[in-house]
Amino acid sequence: MSGALMRYRAIAYVVGVVLILLVVIGMPLKYIWDEPGVVETVGPAHGFLYMAYLLAAFDVARRARWPLSRMALVMLAGTVPFVSFYAERVVTRWVRQPEPVTG
């Protein structure tokens, strides 16, 4: 599980940084100053990295036996700027301190 968590944490940070570059720098350059270079470069990179993020999130969720709703929320975190950083911290806490099983 620790390997899956480390892969998830690394890709979550990378996806978060690339998404911030795309939204904060690339989008204003494209739509305000008509300079699409950053979006044309960073956009496809974010798409590829987001697919890796989905695989890493799925791997952690499968190993931790999370419900589908939790897995979906973690996967969506890579689509909103800054949220992947928060999700990474929450996922790390969930994996390191799992909820006790009752019943």
Short mmCIF file of N, CA and C in Angstrom, two decimals:
data_model
loop_
_atom_site.label_atom_id
_atom_site.label_comp_id
_atom_site.label_asym_id
_atom_site.label_seq_id
_atom_site.Cartn_x
_atom_site.Cartn_y
_atom_site.Cartn_z
N MET A 1 0.82 -1.20 0.00
CA MET A 1 0.00 0.00 0.00
C MET A 1 0.86 1.25 0.00
N SER A 2 2.02 1.21 0.66
CA SER A 2 2.84 2.42 0.74
C SER A 2 3.34 2.85 -0.64
N GLY A 3 3.65 1.90 -1.52
CA GLY A 3 4.08 2.25 -2.87
C GLY A 3 2.97 2.92 -3.65
N ALA A 4 1.75 2.38 -3.54
CA ALA A 4 0.60 2.98 -4.23
C ALA A 4 0.33 4.38 -3.71
N LEU A 5 0.44 4.57 -2.41
CA LEU A 5 0.21 5.89 -1.81
C LEU A 5 1.28 6.88 -2.27
N MET A 6 2.52 6.46 -2.32
CA MET A 6 3.58 7.37 -2.77
C MET A 6 3.39 7.76 -4.23
N ARG A 7 3.00 6.80 -5.07
CA ARG A 7 2.74 7.13 -6.47
C ARG A 7 1.58 8.13 -6.58
N TYR A 8 0.52 7.88 -5.80
CA TYR A 8 -0.62 8.80 -5.82
C TYR A 8 -0.20 10.20 -5.36
N ARG A 9 0.54 10.28 -4.27
CA ARG A 9 0.95 11.59 -3.75
C ARG A 9 1.78 12.35 -4.76
N ALA A 10 2.71 11.66 -5.41
CA ALA A 10 3.57 12.33 -6.39
C ALA A 10 2.76 12.85 -7.57
N ILE A 11 1.91 12.01 -8.12
CA ILE A 11 1.14 12.44 -9.30
C ILE A 11 0.11 13.49 -8.92
N ALA A 12 -0.41 13.46 -7.69
CA ALA A 12 -1.37 14.48 -7.26
C ALA A 12 -0.70 15.86 -7.25
N TYR A 13 0.52 15.92 -6.75
CA TYR A 13 1.24 17.20 -6.75
C TYR A 13 1.54 17.67 -8.17
N VAL A 14 2.00 16.77 -9.01
CA VAL A 14 2.34 17.14 -10.38
C VAL A 14 1.10 17.63 -11.13
N VAL A 15 0.01 16.89 -11.02
CA VAL A 15 -1.24 17.28 -11.69
C VAL A 15 -1.72 18.62 -11.16
N GLY A 16 -1.61 18.83 -9.85
CA GLY A 16 -2.02 20.11 -9.26
C GLY A 16 -1.22 21.28 -9.80
N VAL A 17 0.08 21.13 -9.87
CA VAL A 17 0.93 22.20 -10.37
C VAL A 17 0.65 22.48 -11.85
N VAL A 18 0.54 21.43 -12.64
CA VAL A 18 0.30 21.61 -14.08
C VAL A 18 -1.07 22.25 -14.32
N LEU A 19 -2.08 21.85 -13.55
CA LEU A 19 -3.40 22.46 -13.70
C LEU A 19 -3.39 23.94 -13.32
N ILE A 20 -2.65 24.28 -12.28
CA ILE A 20 -2.54 25.69 -11.90
C ILE A 20 -1.85 26.48 -13.00
N LEU A 21 -0.78 25.93 -13.57
CA LEU A 21 -0.11 26.60 -14.70
C LEU A 21 -1.08 26.82 -15.85
N LEU A 22 -1.87 25.81 -16.13
CA LEU A 22 -2.82 25.88 -17.24
C LEU A 22 -3.88 26.95 -16.99
N VAL A 23 -4.45 26.95 -15.81
CA VAL A 23 -5.57 27.85 -15.52
C VAL A 23 -5.12 29.27 -15.20
N VAL A 24 -4.07 29.41 -14.41
CA VAL A 24 -3.64 30.74 -13.95
C VAL A 24 -2.79 31.47 -14.99
N ILE A 25 -2.00 30.73 -15.74
CA ILE A 25 -1.12 31.38 -16.72
C ILE A 25 -1.63 31.16 -18.15
N GLY A 26 -1.87 29.90 -18.50
CA GLY A 26 -2.23 29.58 -19.88
C GLY A 26 -3.55 30.16 -20.35
N MET A 27 -4.58 30.02 -19.56
CA MET A 27 -5.91 30.50 -19.98
C MET A 27 -5.95 32.02 -20.15
N PRO A 28 -5.43 32.81 -19.20
CA PRO A 28 -5.41 34.25 -19.44
C PRO A 28 -4.59 34.64 -20.67
N LEU A 29 -3.44 33.98 -20.87
CA LEU A 29 -2.65 34.28 -22.05
C LEU A 29 -3.44 34.00 -23.33
N LYS A 30 -4.17 32.91 -23.34
CA LYS A 30 -4.91 32.53 -24.54
C LYS A 30 -6.10 33.46 -24.78
N TYR A 31 -6.89 33.71 -23.75
CA TYR A 31 -8.15 34.40 -23.96
C TYR A 31 -8.08 35.92 -23.78
N ILE A 32 -7.08 36.41 -23.11
CA ILE A 32 -6.94 37.87 -22.96
C ILE A 32 -5.94 38.43 -23.96
N TRP A 33 -4.79 37.76 -24.09
CA TRP A 33 -3.73 38.28 -24.95
C TRP A 33 -3.56 37.49 -26.25
N ASP A 34 -4.45 36.57 -26.52
CA ASP A 34 -4.42 35.80 -27.76
C ASP A 34 -3.08 35.10 -28.00
N GLU A 35 -2.53 34.52 -26.94
CA GLU A 35 -1.28 33.76 -27.00
C GLU A 35 -1.55 32.33 -26.53
N PRO A 36 -1.88 31.42 -27.44
CA PRO A 36 -2.29 30.08 -27.03
C PRO A 36 -1.14 29.09 -26.78
N GLY A 37 0.09 29.54 -26.83
CA GLY A 37 1.24 28.63 -26.72
C GLY A 37 1.27 27.79 -25.46
N VAL A 38 1.01 28.41 -24.32
CA VAL A 38 1.05 27.67 -23.04
C VAL A 38 -0.07 26.64 -23.00
N VAL A 39 -1.27 27.02 -23.43
CA VAL A 39 -2.40 26.08 -23.43
C VAL A 39 -2.13 24.93 -24.38
N GLU A 40 -1.56 25.21 -25.53
CA GLU A 40 -1.28 24.17 -26.51
C GLU A 40 -0.21 23.20 -26.02
N THR A 41 0.66 23.65 -25.14
CA THR A 41 1.72 22.80 -24.61
C THR A 41 1.30 22.11 -23.32
N VAL A 42 0.80 22.90 -22.38
CA VAL A 42 0.48 22.38 -21.05
C VAL A 42 -0.84 21.61 -21.05
N GLY A 43 -1.78 21.98 -21.90
CA GLY A 43 -3.08 21.30 -21.94
C GLY A 43 -2.97 19.81 -22.21
N PRO A 44 -2.31 19.40 -23.28
CA PRO A 44 -2.15 17.97 -23.52
C PRO A 44 -1.33 17.27 -22.43
N ALA A 45 -0.34 17.97 -21.88
CA ALA A 45 0.44 17.38 -20.79
C ALA A 45 -0.46 17.12 -19.58
N HIS A 46 -1.33 18.07 -19.27
CA HIS A 46 -2.25 17.87 -18.15
C HIS A 46 -3.18 16.69 -18.43
N GLY A 47 -3.66 16.58 -19.64
CA GLY A 47 -4.53 15.46 -19.99
C GLY A 47 -3.85 14.12 -19.77
N PHE A 48 -2.62 13.99 -20.22
CA PHE A 48 -1.86 12.76 -20.04
C PHE A 48 -1.61 12.50 -18.56
N LEU A 49 -1.18 13.53 -17.84
CA LEU A 49 -0.90 13.37 -16.41
C LEU A 49 -2.16 13.07 -15.61
N TYR A 50 -3.29 13.64 -16.03
CA TYR A 50 -4.54 13.36 -15.34
C TYR A 50 -4.93 11.89 -15.51
N MET A 51 -4.64 11.31 -16.65
CA MET A 51 -4.91 9.87 -16.81
C MET A 51 -4.05 9.05 -15.85
N ALA A 52 -2.80 9.46 -15.67
CA ALA A 52 -1.93 8.78 -14.69
C ALA A 52 -2.47 8.98 -13.28
N TYR A 53 -2.99 10.18 -13.00
CA TYR A 53 -3.60 10.47 -11.69
C TYR A 53 -4.80 9.55 -11.45
N LEU A 54 -5.64 9.36 -12.47
CA LEU A 54 -6.80 8.48 -12.33
C LEU A 54 -6.36 7.05 -12.02
N LEU A 55 -5.35 6.58 -12.69
CA LEU A 55 -4.85 5.23 -12.43
C LEU A 55 -4.30 5.10 -11.01
N ALA A 56 -3.55 6.10 -10.57
CA ALA A 56 -2.99 6.07 -9.22
C ALA A 56 -4.10 6.14 -8.16
N ALA A 57 -5.09 6.99 -8.39
CA ALA A 57 -6.21 7.10 -7.45
C ALA A 57 -7.00 5.80 -7.41
N PHE A 58 -7.22 5.19 -8.57
CA PHE A 58 -7.92 3.92 -8.62
C PHE A 58 -7.15 2.84 -7.86
N ASP A 59 -5.84 2.81 -8.03
CA ASP A 59 -5.02 1.82 -7.36
C ASP A 59 -5.11 1.96 -5.84
N VAL A 60 -5.01 3.18 -5.35
CA VAL A 60 -5.11 3.41 -3.89
C VAL A 60 -6.51 3.03 -3.41
N ALA A 61 -7.53 3.45 -4.13
CA ALA A 61 -8.91 3.15 -3.72
C ALA A 61 -9.18 1.65 -3.70
N ARG A 62 -8.67 0.95 -4.68
CA ARG A 62 -8.87 -0.50 -4.74
C ARG A 62 -8.17 -1.19 -3.58
N ARG A 63 -6.93 -0.79 -3.31
CA ARG A 63 -6.18 -1.42 -2.22
C ARG A 63 -6.80 -1.10 -0.85
N ALA A 64 -7.33 0.12 -0.71
CA ALA A 64 -7.95 0.52 0.56
C ALA A 64 -9.40 0.08 0.67
N ARG A 65 -9.94 -0.47 -0.41
CA ARG A 65 -11.33 -0.94 -0.45
C ARG A 65 -12.33 0.16 -0.12
N TRP A 66 -12.14 1.30 -0.79
CA TRP A 66 -13.06 2.41 -0.59
C TRP A 66 -14.34 2.20 -1.38
N PRO A 67 -15.42 2.83 -0.92
CA PRO A 67 -16.65 2.79 -1.73
C PRO A 67 -16.46 3.61 -3.01
N LEU A 68 -17.29 3.33 -3.98
CA LEU A 68 -17.20 4.00 -5.28
C LEU A 68 -17.33 5.51 -5.15
N SER A 69 -18.17 5.99 -4.25
CA SER A 69 -18.37 7.44 -4.10
C SER A 69 -17.08 8.12 -3.64
N ARG A 70 -16.37 7.53 -2.70
CA ARG A 70 -15.10 8.12 -2.23
C ARG A 70 -14.08 8.12 -3.34
N MET A 71 -14.01 7.02 -4.07
CA MET A 71 -13.05 6.92 -5.17
C MET A 71 -13.35 7.99 -6.23
N ALA A 72 -14.62 8.18 -6.55
CA ALA A 72 -15.00 9.17 -7.57
C ALA A 72 -14.62 10.58 -7.12
N LEU A 73 -14.85 10.91 -5.86
CA LEU A 73 -14.49 12.25 -5.36
C LEU A 73 -12.99 12.49 -5.45
N VAL A 74 -12.21 11.49 -5.09
CA VAL A 74 -10.75 11.63 -5.18
C VAL A 74 -10.32 11.81 -6.63
N MET A 75 -10.94 11.08 -7.52
CA MET A 75 -10.60 11.20 -8.94
C MET A 75 -10.96 12.57 -9.50
N LEU A 76 -12.07 13.12 -9.07
CA LEU A 76 -12.49 14.44 -9.54
C LEU A 76 -11.60 15.56 -8.99
N ALA A 77 -10.89 15.30 -7.92
CA ALA A 77 -10.05 16.33 -7.32
C ALA A 77 -8.97 16.84 -8.27
N GLY A 78 -8.60 16.06 -9.25
CA GLY A 78 -7.57 16.48 -10.21
C GLY A 78 -8.08 17.43 -11.27
N THR A 79 -9.37 17.77 -11.23
CA THR A 79 -9.93 18.64 -12.26
C THR A 79 -10.16 20.07 -11.78
N VAL A 80 -10.00 20.32 -10.49
CA VAL A 80 -10.25 21.65 -9.92
C VAL A 80 -8.93 22.18 -9.37
N PRO A 81 -8.51 23.37 -9.79
CA PRO A 81 -7.23 23.91 -9.31
C PRO A 81 -7.18 23.95 -7.78
N PHE A 82 -6.05 23.56 -7.23
CA PHE A 82 -5.72 23.55 -5.81
C PHE A 82 -6.37 22.40 -5.04
N VAL A 83 -7.40 21.77 -5.56
CA VAL A 83 -8.10 20.72 -4.81
C VAL A 83 -7.27 19.44 -4.74
N SER A 84 -6.44 19.18 -5.73
CA SER A 84 -5.64 17.95 -5.68
C SER A 84 -4.66 17.98 -4.50
N PHE A 85 -4.21 19.17 -4.11
CA PHE A 85 -3.32 19.27 -2.94
C PHE A 85 -4.06 18.90 -1.66
N TYR A 86 -5.27 19.41 -1.53
CA TYR A 86 -6.10 19.08 -0.37
C TYR A 86 -6.45 17.58 -0.38
N ALA A 87 -6.85 17.07 -1.52
CA ALA A 87 -7.22 15.65 -1.63
C ALA A 87 -6.03 14.76 -1.28
N GLU A 88 -4.85 15.15 -1.68
CA GLU A 88 -3.66 14.35 -1.37
C GLU A 88 -3.49 14.22 0.14
N ARG A 89 -3.68 15.30 0.86
CA ARG A 89 -3.53 15.26 2.32
C ARG A 89 -4.62 14.39 2.95
N VAL A 90 -5.84 14.53 2.47
CA VAL A 90 -6.95 13.74 3.01
C VAL A 90 -6.75 12.26 2.71
N VAL A 91 -6.37 11.93 1.48
CA VAL A 91 -6.15 10.54 1.10
C VAL A 91 -5.03 9.94 1.96
N THR A 92 -3.96 10.69 2.17
CA THR A 92 -2.87 10.19 3.00
C THR A 92 -3.36 9.89 4.41
N ARG A 93 -4.18 10.76 4.96
CA ARG A 93 -4.73 10.53 6.30
C ARG A 93 -5.64 9.30 6.31
N TRP A 94 -6.49 9.16 5.28
CA TRP A 94 -7.39 8.00 5.21
C TRP A 94 -6.60 6.69 5.13
N VAL A 95 -5.53 6.69 4.37
CA VAL A 95 -4.76 5.46 4.21
C VAL A 95 -3.95 5.14 5.46
N ARG A 96 -3.36 6.15 6.06
CA ARG A 96 -2.52 5.91 7.24
C ARG A 96 -3.31 5.66 8.51
N GLN A 97 -4.52 6.22 8.60
CA GLN A 97 -5.38 6.03 9.76
C GLN A 97 -6.76 5.57 9.30
N PRO A 98 -6.86 4.32 8.89
CA PRO A 98 -8.17 3.86 8.40
C PRO A 98 -9.23 3.88 9.50
N GLU A 99 -10.47 4.03 9.07
CA GLU A 99 -11.57 4.03 10.01
C GLU A 99 -11.74 2.63 10.60
N PRO A 100 -12.04 2.54 11.90
CA PRO A 100 -12.21 1.21 12.50
C PRO A 100 -13.46 0.52 11.94
N VAL A 101 -13.36 -0.76 11.75
CA VAL A 101 -14.49 -1.56 11.25
C VAL A 101 -15.36 -1.93 12.44
N THR A 102 -16.65 -1.61 12.34
CA THR A 102 -17.58 -1.94 13.42
C THR A 102 -18.48 -3.08 12.99
N GLY A 103 -18.98 -3.77 13.95
CA GLY A 103 -19.98 -4.79 13.62
C GLY A 103 -19.51 -6.12 13.85
#
